[in-house]
Amino acid sequence: MSLIHEKRKCPGWQAEALDGKQKSTVANKPLIHQTFKIMQLLGIIHVGRGYRKLFRVMKLTAILLLVLLQAHAHLAHGQISLEVRDKSLFDVMILLNKQTGINFSLTKATADKVKSLSFTIKDGSIKDILDRCVAGSAIRYQMVDSNEVHFYDPIKITPPDILYRDTMVDRFYKLTIMNEKGEPLSQATAVNQRTGKGTHTDVNGKAFLVVGPGDQILISFIGFERVFHKSVPAGEATVVMKPAVTTLDQVVLRAYGKTSERLQTGNIAVVRAEEIERQPVPNVIQALQGKVPGLVITQTNGNPSAPFRMELRGRSSINPNVTPEPLVIVDGVPLTILQMQERDYESGNTGFLQNNMNGPAVGQSQFYSIPPDIIESITILKDADATAIYGSRGANGVILINTKRAESGTTNLEASVSTGFSRVTRFYDMLNTQEYRALRYEALANDNMEPTVETAYDLELWDSTRNTDWQKFFWGKTAQTTNAQLSLSGGNKNTSFRLGGSYFRQTAINTSSGNDFRAGLQYNFQHWSANRKLNIGFSGMYSFVQSNMITLGNGVTLPPNAPGAFKSPGVLNYSGWEPNSQAFPFSQLLIPYTAKTEFLNNSISLSYALSDKINFSTTIGQSSNTTTQVQFTPIAAQNPRYNPTGQSLFGNNLGRRLIVEPHLTYTDFWGLGEVEVVLGGTYQTARQSGSKTFGLGYTNDLLIKSINNSISQIGTDNLGDYKYAAIFGRLNYNIQNRYILNISGRRDGSSRFGPGNRFGNFGSVGAAWILSEEKFFARYRKYVDFIKLRSSYGTTGSDNIGDYKYLTRWMATIPYSNTISYFPGQHANPNLQWQSDKKFEVGLNVQTVKSKVDIGVSYYRNRITDQLITFALPAITGFPNITANLPATIENNGLEMTLSAKIVEQKDLSVRLSANASMNRNKLRSYPNFEKSPYQSRYEIGYPLSIVKVLSFDRVNPETGDYDFKDLNKDGQISYDYNKISADDDTYIKDLQVRIDGGFGASVNYKGWSVDMHFQYRNQNAPNAITSVGVPGQINNAPRAMQDRWRKPGDHARFAKATTLYTINHVYYSISDQIYTDASFLRLNNISLSYQLAERVNKRLRIKQSELFARGQNLWVLTSYEGIDPETHAFGGLPPLTALTAGIKVSL
């Protein structure tokens, strides 16, 4: 055995070899005085009574340090003190090696011949200790020189031969592990494949491991390819690791650490920068559509800043006004938005806008403020094993957004510029003027009415030859898009940096002016101390967003012969709509809306290696958003007939978030396994406020931009504070990369509950078994390269109910006679407590065909109990509602599958395919006393929460032209009970949940060319945009499909007869199954074409790399859905836009 130990220098003294001995030199005494003087000059300290006392303490501390260091120097001088109790010779030599740096060589057989040692030696020499070790045994030793000692058995070997036995004995082997840049890799794992023993590298990338001649050492580090290193006779080696190419070993972020797909016990999905950058989307969340199984992302409308609705593994709350979305963490800082206004579940939340002033886009997505090009990866944590350590915050899953990091190396300047356009490519097929007028005359005739100016001004007054497609008038323009990024990065092994800037602008597609603009700055700095023990990181971003929009309304259904919007430039055509100018639909064209948002996200991380096994880390993060809104209704936008005055609306939204998370990480080898223990705590605060102020009575449009010029004002505001604290822990035990156990726990405290119920305990256990590492599996390795079974179970909580729900709340009325009154708004409930989510999962991961095909399958079952629900109270209580825990249980269970394959992998050609699918089934499993609950008219036990109660449509009656419905209960009449889903009436339950969601794609690379495409698909039912338009025959245009209507007795048609009336027959039709349809689709989400210029061309241009690219988004949809987009169902709403861009990317 050869022990190789690196001598270390301590501050304040120096050690150097001198004839086998050591001497010490004490640092200059005046150093403490100099330090004090400098601090005095800089103003850090001031001389005074307290500081003189501090100075004396500092001097005393310095003296104690010098004494200790002198003692250390004396220890290394050759006088050694050692106390041993029941130690083997092998263990004693390790202790001596650490104290003296002397190398020792002996075989295991030789060491075993010495009995257990127990002795105490004070101020002895190395010879005294060695003699004591071999006393009473046949073992002898030889001091080759002052730094090397050999033990031998004189019966088997003669002393001269010992000098040549280095390659024949077990010995301590020194490894230095680094990356390709020469930077040491701390906490890399080295395991002797023969013995199963392992160790970790220290902060300098060094490790010591007992090996025998020719032993195989498995070296692994997350994010790098595994290395099998064969020990060499020299006794030490430097191993350079290469970044991982296989998906199994690439870095996968998790809570408070990193892992890999090979070693993870939970369900974690990753979308990396190259996948995001290929998509010309203004909102980064849009880039996740169809990429992550189980994550259903729905765009609410086509505005660039519009919110998206996210749902991970099904709906988890009965409350229809709660939008349970995953926890989003940006560079360690939770992007927590306190919901200050209630929103319907289907509409999703309104993002940064929490003042009930939602604007034309119906909110503003918080993710719109994060430029997609600065993101390094987005990690989605799904099951209990991955999310339980986040406690209640991770009840609905966790999304980790990590921006690009600083990297050491030569300074690199990278620039990218692209330009393109976006537009609506699908429009409703509406009736032209001739067809519309025929429909209107037919409706009047069916109602036995004559057309008059009062009943049919569209026929009597409007131009019968005018024909306008109002869709193209409102949003038929082409938006111009410009996108640019610039970044500078570089540094050395100790300090690195990255600075980046981004610019995005998209003009409006509507007939009025407007645009969306975003500018951002991203920065990241990393610093390592010289001894690699201390790491300080600073990461942040700032962005400014401005959106100028107008509210378009539902102009799609305007009659095609309606008069124009403007009488002259800037003057609205109210007179052209007389005598029905109150129906004038174009006033919004002169009512501009502007929102300006500043978003700041900063985090500081500090990490210090207390020892080779214990690391302390802390993250301090802060983020804020400030949004100001203005919307002006000038006199020019109103009908002059009524002598109007101007109005203004000013809005403000403010969000502040702070988090502090310190934690300790302990890593070691216990037996044959590698252990990691994490202990830490969290303190988090969030504050959200919103306000809006109406200004009324402006007499001049030039004065409208100041609230001070209004005659009267009306204001509303809201405020929410949230505090959260927790302690957490995790234990991960990995036995030979074969059996992996992960246990995590967390105790959460939330300000959303009363004093007696604020804390909850949550945790999980996950395990994985890598079968392919078993010996019995060797015979199958020619078929399967890797196979892993994993499972997890755990509980998480939820406090997703808003703030102050446990308190009594009062609401203020509008002032009357300078008096404000208050009325009850919410009843108190101090017993409010945590909602609980129990999650179970089992999964299988397989890699086959020489690691070219990866398959993943997961089954999960989540049960959410103790539902937090707000329900109405009887009027006699004086309060409208109360929030409480109800013993209802929701269950989500499903199956997720992923597949990736390298079809061709050659030098100049590669072809890769990928696919994923998820199938979630949601249901209300139980609800005691459901018949008396406020939800009996909305839900049904055993059915999904997405059900609707509908009449069963039969036909259009060929004799009457009315809609007929099936009499399901056979009572001779059509009945609909609004108060209960399972009532004995003529209704049945229709399910609208997404049945299957997923995507697939292909990537082809040939020499410098690359083509990537991705498809998204979804199987679902949704509202039918065509049948929900209304009654054909009123003063609204209709889709061409309504030409298939009843006209005379005997007709078999799809739609009822035309009429100007809205009857009970139309009411029944609006609540029948005809309003819903199959909205399944297959969408070409993205296609990207790029070309990397040849190296010789780059050299000629004096650049490092260059790339030309063209990209498209939302290029094609295959669907039977009758609306213009199966994802946004509202008739007349702005659909997702088709985008095409082209540009260049250059590295200098």
Coordinates of C-alpha atoms in Angstrom, one line a residue, residues 246-428:
T246 CA -25.6 10.3 -23.9
T247 CA -28.8 11.5 -22.3
L248 CA -28.3 9.1 -19.4
D249 CA -25.3 11.2 -18.0
Q250 CA -26.3 14.7 -18.8
V251 CA -27.0 17.1 -16.0
V252 CA -30.5 17.1 -14.6
L253 CA -31.3 19.8 -12.0
R254 CA -33.3 18.9 -9.0
A255 CA -34.1 20.5 -5.7
Y256 CA -30.9 21.7 -4.1
G257 CA -28.6 19.8 -6.3
K258 CA -28.0 17.9 -9.5
T259 CA -28.5 14.4 -10.7
S260 CA -28.6 12.5 -14.0
E261 CA -31.2 10.5 -15.8
R262 CA -29.2 7.4 -14.9
L263 CA -29.3 8.0 -11.2
Q264 CA -32.6 10.0 -10.6
T265 CA -35.3 8.2 -8.7
G266 CA -38.0 10.8 -9.5
N267 CA -39.7 11.9 -12.7
I268 CA -37.9 14.8 -14.1
A269 CA -38.1 16.2 -17.7
V270 CA -35.7 18.7 -19.2
V271 CA -36.1 21.1 -22.2
R272 CA -32.7 22.5 -23.1
A273 CA -31.6 25.8 -24.7
E274 CA -31.1 24.4 -28.2
E275 CA -34.8 23.3 -28.3
I276 CA -36.0 26.6 -27.1
E277 CA -33.9 28.7 -29.4
R278 CA -35.2 27.0 -32.5
Q279 CA -38.7 28.3 -31.8
P280 CA -39.5 32.0 -32.7
V281 CA -42.0 32.4 -29.9
P282 CA -42.4 35.6 -27.8
N283 CA -43.3 33.6 -24.6
V284 CA -40.9 30.9 -23.5
I285 CA -43.7 28.8 -22.0
Q286 CA -45.0 28.4 -25.6
A287 CA -41.8 26.5 -26.4
L288 CA -42.8 23.8 -24.0
Q289 CA -46.0 22.8 -25.8
G290 CA -45.9 19.2 -26.7
K291 CA -42.4 18.7 -25.3
V292 CA -43.2 17.5 -21.7
P293 CA -45.5 14.6 -21.1
G294 CA -48.1 15.4 -18.5
L295 CA -47.8 19.2 -18.9
V296 CA -50.7 20.6 -20.8
I297 CA -50.2 24.2 -21.9
T298 CA -53.0 26.2 -23.5
Q299 CA -52.7 29.6 -25.1
T300 CA -55.6 31.8 -24.1
N301 CA -55.4 34.1 -27.2
G302 CA -53.0 35.2 -29.9
N303 CA -51.6 38.4 -28.2
P304 CA -47.9 38.0 -27.6
S305 CA -48.2 39.0 -23.9
A306 CA -51.3 36.9 -23.3
P307 CA -51.3 34.4 -20.4
F308 CA -51.0 30.7 -20.8
R309 CA -52.9 28.1 -18.8
M310 CA -50.6 25.4 -17.4
E311 CA -51.8 22.1 -15.9
L312 CA -49.4 19.3 -14.8
R313 CA -51.0 15.9 -14.4
G314 CA -54.6 17.0 -14.1
R315 CA -56.7 19.3 -12.1
S316 CA -56.2 19.2 -8.3
S317 CA -58.8 21.6 -6.9
I318 CA -62.6 21.5 -6.7
N319 CA -62.7 25.3 -6.3
P320 CA -63.6 26.6 -9.8
N321 CA -62.0 30.0 -9.0
V322 CA -58.6 28.5 -8.2
T323 CA -56.0 28.1 -10.9
P324 CA -53.5 25.5 -9.5
E325 CA -50.3 25.9 -11.5
P326 CA -46.8 24.6 -10.9
L327 CA -44.3 26.4 -8.7
V328 CA -41.9 28.3 -11.0
I329 CA -38.4 29.1 -9.8
V330 CA -36.1 31.4 -11.8
D331 CA -32.4 31.0 -10.9
G332 CA -33.4 29.9 -7.4
V333 CA -36.0 32.6 -6.9
P334 CA -39.7 31.6 -6.8
L335 CA -41.8 33.6 -9.3
T336 CA -44.8 33.6 -6.9
I337 CA -47.8 35.6 -8.0
L338 CA -50.4 36.2 -5.3
Q339 CA -53.8 35.9 -6.9
M340 CA -55.6 39.0 -5.9
Q341 CA -58.6 38.5 -8.2
E342 CA -60.7 35.4 -8.7
R343 CA -60.5 33.8 -12.1
D344 CA -62.4 30.9 -13.6
Y345 CA -60.3 27.8 -13.9
E346 CA -60.6 27.6 -17.7
S347 CA -59.4 31.2 -18.1
G348 CA -56.2 30.7 -16.1
N349 CA -54.5 33.4 -14.1
T350 CA -53.8 36.9 -15.2
G351 CA -50.1 36.9 -14.4
F352 CA -48.6 40.3 -13.5
L353 CA -51.9 42.1 -13.7
Q354 CA -53.7 41.7 -10.3
N355 CA -55.8 44.9 -10.1
N356 CA -58.9 43.8 -12.1
M357 CA -57.7 45.8 -15.1
N358 CA -56.7 43.0 -17.4
G359 CA -56.5 44.8 -20.7
P360 CA -57.2 43.5 -24.3
A361 CA -55.0 40.4 -23.7
V362 CA -56.9 39.5 -20.6
G363 CA -53.8 39.6 -18.4
Q364 CA -50.1 39.6 -19.0
S365 CA -48.0 36.4 -18.7
Q366 CA -45.2 36.7 -16.2
F367 CA -43.1 34.6 -18.6
Y368 CA -43.4 37.2 -21.3
S369 CA -40.8 39.2 -19.3
I370 CA -38.2 36.5 -19.6
P371 CA -36.5 36.5 -23.0
P372 CA -36.3 32.9 -24.3
D373 CA -32.8 33.3 -25.7
I374 CA -31.2 33.8 -22.2
I375 CA -32.5 30.4 -20.9
E376 CA -30.1 27.5 -20.5
S377 CA -32.7 24.9 -19.5
I378 CA -36.2 24.4 -18.2
T379 CA -36.6 21.5 -15.8
I380 CA -40.0 20.1 -14.9
L381 CA -40.3 18.1 -11.6
K382 CA -43.4 16.0 -11.5
D383 CA -43.7 13.2 -8.9
A384 CA -43.5 13.2 -5.1
D385 CA -39.8 12.2 -5.1
A386 CA -38.9 15.2 -7.1
T387 CA -41.2 17.8 -5.6
A388 CA -41.9 16.8 -1.9
I389 CA -38.7 18.6 -0.7
Y390 CA -40.4 21.8 -1.9
G391 CA -43.3 21.0 0.4
S392 CA -46.6 22.8 -0.2
R393 CA -45.0 25.0 -2.9
G394 CA -44.5 22.0 -5.1
A395 CA -48.0 20.4 -4.7
N396 CA -48.8 21.1 -8.4
G397 CA -45.3 20.3 -9.7
V398 CA -42.2 22.5 -10.0
I399 CA -40.7 24.2 -13.0
L400 CA -37.0 25.3 -12.7
I401 CA -35.9 28.0 -15.2
N402 CA -32.2 28.4 -15.3
T403 CA -30.6 31.2 -17.3
K404 CA -27.3 30.9 -19.1
R405 CA -24.2 30.7 -16.9
A406 CA -20.7 32.1 -17.1
E407 CA -18.1 29.7 -18.5
S408 CA -14.4 30.0 -18.3
G409 CA -12.3 30.3 -21.4
T410 CA -11.3 32.8 -24.0
T411 CA -13.5 35.9 -24.3
N412 CA -16.4 35.2 -26.6
L413 CA -18.7 37.7 -28.2
E414 CA -21.9 36.2 -29.7
A415 CA -24.6 38.1 -31.7
S416 CA -27.8 37.0 -33.2
V417 CA -30.3 39.0 -35.3
S418 CA -33.5 37.8 -37.0
T419 CA -36.4 39.4 -38.7
G420 CA -39.7 38.1 -39.9
F421 CA -43.5 38.4 -39.8
S422 CA -46.5 37.0 -38.0
R423 CA -50.1 36.9 -39.1
V424 CA -53.4 35.1 -38.8
T425 CA -53.6 32.5 -41.6
R426 CA -57.0 31.0 -41.0
F427 CA -60.3 32.9 -41.0
Y428 CA -63.9 31.9 -40.6

